[in-house]
């Protein structure tokens, strides 16, 4: 899962990005409103953390521009000002959630996780597909109740497929959502990653649809 953090305070931005990375996300950072607006429009993010007080283009204007252009990525707004009027303006502009500074980083991570799950049609923190169960809070995967040890990148792969279970996901989509923008985007890396995870699962839970992509079925064995 890939998240864009738009925050002009370098310390706060780094803290958010680090917490999201530890929670299993790929976190990209940007401090400039105009550049952040472009990245939000052109890159595949699963969620965006948006500070309202950005230089060159304020967060509220930026959010309105995204929604007018059809960007549906879930957005969590951050602001140092917490008036009900401002919160209402943010929600009306298309925000999905709201946090007022100062905030607990654990709450921000939990809210981002919830936004990503809801956008994928998954309500519960534990996502189940047949015998597979993914605890998104603990970042743990189990198969028939047996814990499966995963590397961070293997976890991100399984998490993305589990969030989108029942849908074929292309290699290009996986690359877009599992790696930073500056990663050398070679589709062969996805094949290698899939192979490693399959060995650990010892099951056909991850299906290959030749010419299309990969799938975890809702009733995965």
mmCIF file of C-alpha atoms in Angstrom:
data_model
loop_
_atom_site.group_PDB
_atom_site.id
_atom_site.type_symbol
_atom_site.label_atom_id
_atom_site.label_comp_id
_atom_site.label_asym_id
_atom_site.label_seq_id
_atom_site.Cartn_x
_atom_site.Cartn_y
_atom_site.Cartn_z
ATOM 1 C CA UNK A 1 0.000 0.000 0.000
ATOM 2 C CA UNK A 2 1.412 3.370 -1.036
ATOM 3 C CA UNK A 3 0.657 6.629 0.803
ATOM 4 C CA UNK A 4 1.523 10.214 -0.128
ATOM 5 C CA UNK A 5 2.385 12.470 2.821
ATOM 6 C CA UNK A 6 1.961 16.167 1.978
ATOM 7 C CA UNK A 7 3.404 18.093 4.917
ATOM 8 C CA UNK A 8 5.701 21.137 4.777
ATOM 9 C CA UNK A 9 7.045 20.677 8.318
ATOM 10 C CA UNK A 10 10.084 18.455 7.758
ATOM 11 C CA UNK A 11 10.050 16.991 11.267
ATOM 12 C CA UNK A 12 6.348 16.132 11.250
ATOM 13 C CA UNK A 13 6.528 14.816 7.681
ATOM 14 C CA UNK A 14 9.453 12.533 8.511
ATOM 15 C CA UNK A 15 7.711 11.286 11.648
ATOM 16 C CA UNK A 16 4.543 10.425 9.740
ATOM 17 C CA UNK A 17 6.430 8.728 6.918
ATOM 18 C CA UNK A 18 8.481 6.656 9.364
ATOM 19 C CA UNK A 19 5.391 5.534 11.293
ATOM 20 C CA UNK A 20 3.568 4.559 8.108
ATOM 21 C CA UNK A 21 6.611 2.628 6.865
ATOM 22 C CA UNK A 22 6.773 0.696 10.140
ATOM 23 C CA UNK A 23 3.059 -0.051 9.715
ATOM 24 C CA UNK A 24 3.675 -1.740 6.364
ATOM 25 C CA UNK A 25 3.053 1.143 3.972
ATOM 26 C CA UNK A 26 5.284 2.690 1.316
ATOM 27 C CA UNK A 27 5.344 6.391 2.230
ATOM 28 C CA UNK A 28 6.298 9.119 -0.255
ATOM 29 C CA UNK A 29 6.877 12.639 1.102
ATOM 30 C CA UNK A 30 6.305 16.015 -0.524
ATOM 31 C CA UNK A 31 6.282 19.521 0.980
ATOM 32 C CA UNK A 32 5.138 21.686 -1.951
ATOM 33 C CA UNK A 33 1.433 22.027 -2.745
ATOM 34 C CA UNK A 34 1.721 22.289 -6.534
ATOM 35 C CA UNK A 35 4.104 19.333 -6.799
ATOM 36 C CA UNK A 36 1.981 17.327 -4.384
ATOM 37 C CA UNK A 37 -1.132 18.080 -6.406
ATOM 38 C CA UNK A 38 0.534 16.757 -9.556
ATOM 39 C CA UNK A 39 1.738 13.593 -7.818
ATOM 40 C CA UNK A 40 -1.704 12.947 -6.381
ATOM 41 C CA UNK A 41 -3.223 13.247 -9.853
ATOM 42 C CA UNK A 42 -0.698 11.149 -11.753
ATOM 43 C CA UNK A 43 0.519 8.435 -9.350
ATOM 44 C CA UNK A 44 -1.316 5.491 -7.855
ATOM 45 C CA UNK A 45 -1.761 6.098 -4.132
ATOM 46 C CA UNK A 46 -3.946 4.134 -1.734
ATOM 47 C CA UNK A 47 -4.302 7.103 0.629
ATOM 48 C CA UNK A 48 -3.037 10.665 1.063
ATOM 49 C CA UNK A 49 -2.199 12.527 4.279
ATOM 50 C CA UNK A 50 -2.728 16.216 3.486
ATOM 51 C CA UNK A 51 -1.696 19.210 5.574
ATOM 52 C CA UNK A 52 -3.822 22.279 4.850
ATOM 53 C CA UNK A 53 -1.007 24.808 5.311
ATOM 54 C CA UNK A 54 1.125 23.977 2.281
ATOM 55 C CA UNK A 55 3.235 26.491 0.310
ATOM 56 C CA UNK A 56 2.415 27.415 -3.322
ATOM 57 C CA UNK A 57 -1.024 25.770 -3.115
ATOM 58 C CA UNK A 58 -3.005 25.375 0.096
ATOM 59 C CA UNK A 59 -4.411 21.984 1.006
ATOM 60 C CA UNK A 60 -8.089 22.898 0.697
ATOM 61 C CA UNK A 61 -7.677 24.291 -2.834
ATOM 62 C CA UNK A 62 -5.534 21.304 -3.749
ATOM 63 C CA UNK A 63 -8.179 18.852 -2.495
ATOM 64 C CA UNK A 64 -10.946 20.591 -4.437
ATOM 65 C CA UNK A 65 -8.808 20.417 -7.580
ATOM 66 C CA UNK A 66 -8.269 16.669 -7.085
ATOM 67 C CA UNK A 67 -11.949 15.959 -6.638
ATOM 68 C CA UNK A 68 -12.928 18.055 -9.665
ATOM 69 C CA UNK A 69 -10.463 16.095 -11.799
ATOM 70 C CA UNK A 70 -11.854 12.761 -10.586
ATOM 71 C CA UNK A 71 -9.140 11.747 -8.102
ATOM 72 C CA UNK A 72 -10.954 9.480 -5.626
ATOM 73 C CA UNK A 73 -7.977 8.549 -3.408
ATOM 74 C CA UNK A 74 -8.949 8.637 0.300
ATOM 75 C CA UNK A 75 -7.612 11.794 1.971
ATOM 76 C CA UNK A 76 -6.871 12.416 5.640
ATOM 77 C CA UNK A 77 -6.565 16.140 6.373
ATOM 78 C CA UNK A 78 -4.136 17.537 8.955
ATOM 79 C CA UNK A 79 -4.398 21.061 10.310
ATOM 80 C CA UNK A 80 -3.151 23.135 13.231
ATOM 81 C CA UNK A 81 -6.537 24.814 13.344
ATOM 82 C CA UNK A 82 -9.449 22.777 14.626
ATOM 83 C CA UNK A 83 -12.600 24.880 14.254
ATOM 84 C CA UNK A 84 -15.810 23.074 13.342
ATOM 85 C CA UNK A 85 -16.243 25.439 10.391
ATOM 86 C CA UNK A 86 -12.870 24.469 8.948
ATOM 87 C CA UNK A 87 -13.562 20.787 9.495
ATOM 88 C CA UNK A 88 -16.841 21.142 7.649
ATOM 89 C CA UNK A 89 -15.116 22.911 4.752
ATOM 90 C CA UNK A 90 -12.579 20.086 4.517
ATOM 91 C CA UNK A 91 -15.231 17.366 4.506
ATOM 92 C CA UNK A 92 -17.338 19.283 1.973
ATOM 93 C CA UNK A 93 -14.252 19.645 -0.254
ATOM 94 C CA UNK A 94 -13.913 15.867 -0.367
ATOM 95 C CA UNK A 95 -11.827 14.853 2.661
ATOM 96 C CA UNK A 96 -12.504 11.403 4.093
ATOM 97 C CA UNK A 97 -11.134 12.038 7.592
ATOM 98 C CA UNK A 98 -9.669 14.820 9.713
ATOM 99 C CA UNK A 99 -6.992 15.155 12.427
ATOM 100 C CA UNK A 100 -6.050 18.285 14.352
ATOM 101 C CA UNK A 101 -2.452 18.942 15.380
ATOM 102 C CA UNK A 102 -1.001 17.923 17.758
ATOM 103 C CA UNK A 103 -2.051 14.313 17.269
ATOM 104 C CA UNK A 104 -0.970 10.858 18.357
ATOM 105 C CA UNK A 105 0.949 9.157 15.561
ATOM 106 C CA UNK A 106 -0.699 5.834 16.427
ATOM 107 C CA UNK A 107 -4.114 7.355 15.787
ATOM 108 C CA UNK A 108 -3.006 8.714 12.415
ATOM 109 C CA UNK A 109 -1.725 5.297 11.351
ATOM 110 C CA UNK A 110 -4.951 3.628 12.503
ATOM 111 C CA UNK A 111 -7.039 6.141 10.555
ATOM 112 C CA UNK A 112 -4.982 5.634 7.402
ATOM 113 C CA UNK A 113 -5.369 1.860 7.722
ATOM 114 C CA UNK A 114 -9.134 2.283 8.079
ATOM 115 C CA UNK A 115 -9.327 4.589 5.034
ATOM 116 C CA UNK A 116 -7.415 2.092 2.890
ATOM 117 C CA UNK A 117 -9.594 -0.822 4.050
ATOM 118 C CA UNK A 118 -12.858 1.012 3.431
ATOM 119 C CA UNK A 119 -11.745 2.167 -0.019
ATOM 120 C CA UNK A 120 -11.089 -1.484 -0.881
ATOM 121 C CA UNK A 121 -14.465 -2.580 0.501
ATOM 122 C CA UNK A 122 -12.980 -4.213 3.608
ATOM 123 C CA UNK A 123 -14.598 -3.151 6.884
ATOM 124 C CA UNK A 124 -12.806 -5.281 9.488
ATOM 125 C CA UNK A 125 -9.202 -4.925 10.667
ATOM 126 C CA UNK A 126 -8.694 -8.652 10.059
ATOM 127 C CA UNK A 127 -9.211 -9.460 6.368
ATOM 128 C CA UNK A 128 -10.156 -13.056 5.612
ATOM 129 C CA UNK A 129 -9.983 -14.973 2.327
ATOM 130 C CA UNK A 130 -10.738 -18.650 2.847
ATOM 131 C CA UNK A 131 -8.042 -20.054 5.163
ATOM 132 C CA UNK A 132 -5.955 -16.875 4.895
ATOM 133 C CA UNK A 133 -6.335 -14.198 7.582
ATOM 134 C CA UNK A 134 -4.464 -10.887 7.495
ATOM 135 C CA UNK A 135 -4.380 -8.840 10.705
ATOM 136 C CA UNK A 136 -3.708 -5.324 9.427
ATOM 137 C CA UNK A 137 -3.101 -3.958 12.951
ATOM 138 C CA UNK A 138 -0.409 -6.490 13.834
ATOM 139 C CA UNK A 139 0.798 -6.972 10.234
ATOM 140 C CA UNK A 140 0.469 -10.724 10.593
ATOM 141 C CA UNK A 141 -0.669 -13.354 8.132
ATOM 142 C CA UNK A 142 -1.971 -16.771 9.119
ATOM 143 C CA UNK A 143 -3.016 -19.785 7.067
ATOM 144 C CA UNK A 144 -5.525 -22.038 8.789
ATOM 145 C CA UNK A 145 -4.499 -20.465 12.081
ATOM 146 C CA UNK A 146 -0.778 -21.091 11.452
ATOM 147 C CA UNK A 147 1.381 -17.925 11.480
ATOM 148 C CA UNK A 148 3.263 -17.200 8.233
ATOM 149 C CA UNK A 149 6.478 -15.186 8.597
ATOM 150 C CA UNK A 150 6.758 -12.532 5.873
ATOM 151 C CA UNK A 151 9.383 -9.945 5.006
ATOM 152 C CA UNK A 152 8.129 -6.322 4.826
ATOM 153 C CA UNK A 153 7.894 -6.461 1.027
ATOM 154 C CA UNK A 154 6.172 -9.859 1.080
ATOM 155 C CA UNK A 155 3.672 -8.451 3.580
ATOM 156 C CA UNK A 156 2.925 -5.479 1.319
ATOM 157 C CA UNK A 157 2.275 -7.820 -1.598
ATOM 158 C CA UNK A 158 -0.081 -10.072 0.350
ATOM 159 C CA UNK A 159 -1.811 -7.085 1.946
ATOM 160 C CA UNK A 160 -2.526 -5.490 -1.429
ATOM 161 C CA UNK A 161 -3.898 -8.724 -2.899
ATOM 162 C CA UNK A 162 -5.960 -9.414 0.229
ATOM 163 C CA UNK A 163 -7.439 -5.912 0.230
ATOM 164 C CA UNK A 164 -8.428 -6.466 -3.408
ATOM 165 C CA UNK A 165 -9.364 -10.149 -3.161
ATOM 166 C CA UNK A 166 -11.576 -11.450 -5.937
ATOM 167 C CA UNK A 167 -10.051 -9.032 -8.472
ATOM 168 C CA UNK A 168 -7.195 -9.710 -10.872
ATOM 169 C CA UNK A 169 -4.328 -7.304 -10.131
ATOM 170 C CA UNK A 170 -1.813 -6.619 -12.890
ATOM 171 C CA UNK A 171 1.962 -6.616 -12.420
ATOM 172 C CA UNK A 172 2.000 -2.918 -13.302
ATOM 173 C CA UNK A 173 -0.529 -2.135 -10.567
ATOM 174 C CA UNK A 174 1.477 -4.077 -8.000
ATOM 175 C CA UNK A 175 4.667 -2.250 -8.934
ATOM 176 C CA UNK A 176 2.822 1.081 -8.687
ATOM 177 C CA UNK A 177 1.500 0.357 -5.194
ATOM 178 C CA UNK A 178 4.383 -1.571 -3.615
ATOM 179 C CA UNK A 179 7.406 0.565 -4.486
ATOM 180 C CA UNK A 180 8.599 4.149 -4.190
ATOM 181 C CA UNK A 181 8.554 6.346 -7.282
ATOM 182 C CA UNK A 182 12.329 6.116 -7.715
ATOM 183 C CA UNK A 183 12.376 2.298 -7.611
ATOM 184 C CA UNK A 184 13.684 0.554 -10.735
ATOM 185 C CA UNK A 185 10.308 -0.738 -11.834
ATOM 186 C CA UNK A 186 11.037 -4.134 -13.313
ATOM 187 C CA UNK A 187 8.005 -6.440 -13.485
ATOM 188 C CA UNK A 188 10.315 -9.406 -12.928
ATOM 189 C CA UNK A 189 10.680 -8.270 -9.301
ATOM 190 C CA UNK A 190 6.966 -8.986 -8.808
ATOM 191 C CA UNK A 191 7.341 -12.497 -10.222
ATOM 192 C CA UNK A 192 10.199 -13.195 -7.813
ATOM 193 C CA UNK A 193 8.174 -11.811 -4.898
ATOM 194 C CA UNK A 194 5.134 -13.899 -5.827
ATOM 195 C CA UNK A 195 7.330 -16.991 -6.000
ATOM 196 C CA UNK A 196 8.740 -16.412 -2.520
ATOM 197 C CA UNK A 197 5.304 -15.924 -0.985
ATOM 198 C CA UNK A 198 3.894 -19.019 -2.694
ATOM 199 C CA UNK A 199 6.658 -21.156 -1.194
ATOM 200 C CA UNK A 200 5.795 -19.904 2.273
ATOM 201 C CA UNK A 201 2.066 -20.478 1.824
ATOM 202 C CA UNK A 202 2.497 -23.902 0.199
ATOM 203 C CA UNK A 203 -0.902 -23.407 -1.424
ATOM 204 C CA UNK A 204 -2.529 -22.130 -4.616
ATOM 205 C CA UNK A 205 -3.997 -19.144 -2.773
ATOM 206 C CA UNK A 206 -2.304 -16.730 -5.196
ATOM 207 C CA UNK A 207 -3.520 -17.574 -8.679
ATOM 208 C CA UNK A 208 -1.839 -16.502 -11.902
ATOM 209 C CA UNK A 209 -4.094 -15.349 -14.725
ATOM 210 C CA UNK A 210 -1.818 -15.565 -17.757
ATOM 211 C CA UNK A 211 -1.625 -12.275 -19.611
ATOM 212 C CA UNK A 212 -3.611 -10.461 -16.902
ATOM 213 C CA UNK A 213 -2.070 -10.687 -13.435
ATOM 214 C CA UNK A 214 -2.568 -12.233 -10.006
ATOM 215 C CA UNK A 215 -5.554 -13.008 -7.840
ATOM 216 C CA UNK A 216 -6.405 -14.056 -4.302
ATOM 217 C CA UNK A 217 -9.945 -15.410 -4.474
ATOM 218 C CA UNK A 218 -12.372 -14.615 -1.664
ATOM 219 C CA UNK A 219 -12.541 -18.342 -0.929
ATOM 220 C CA UNK A 220 -8.763 -18.882 -1.182
ATOM 221 C CA UNK A 221 -7.712 -22.327 -0.018
#
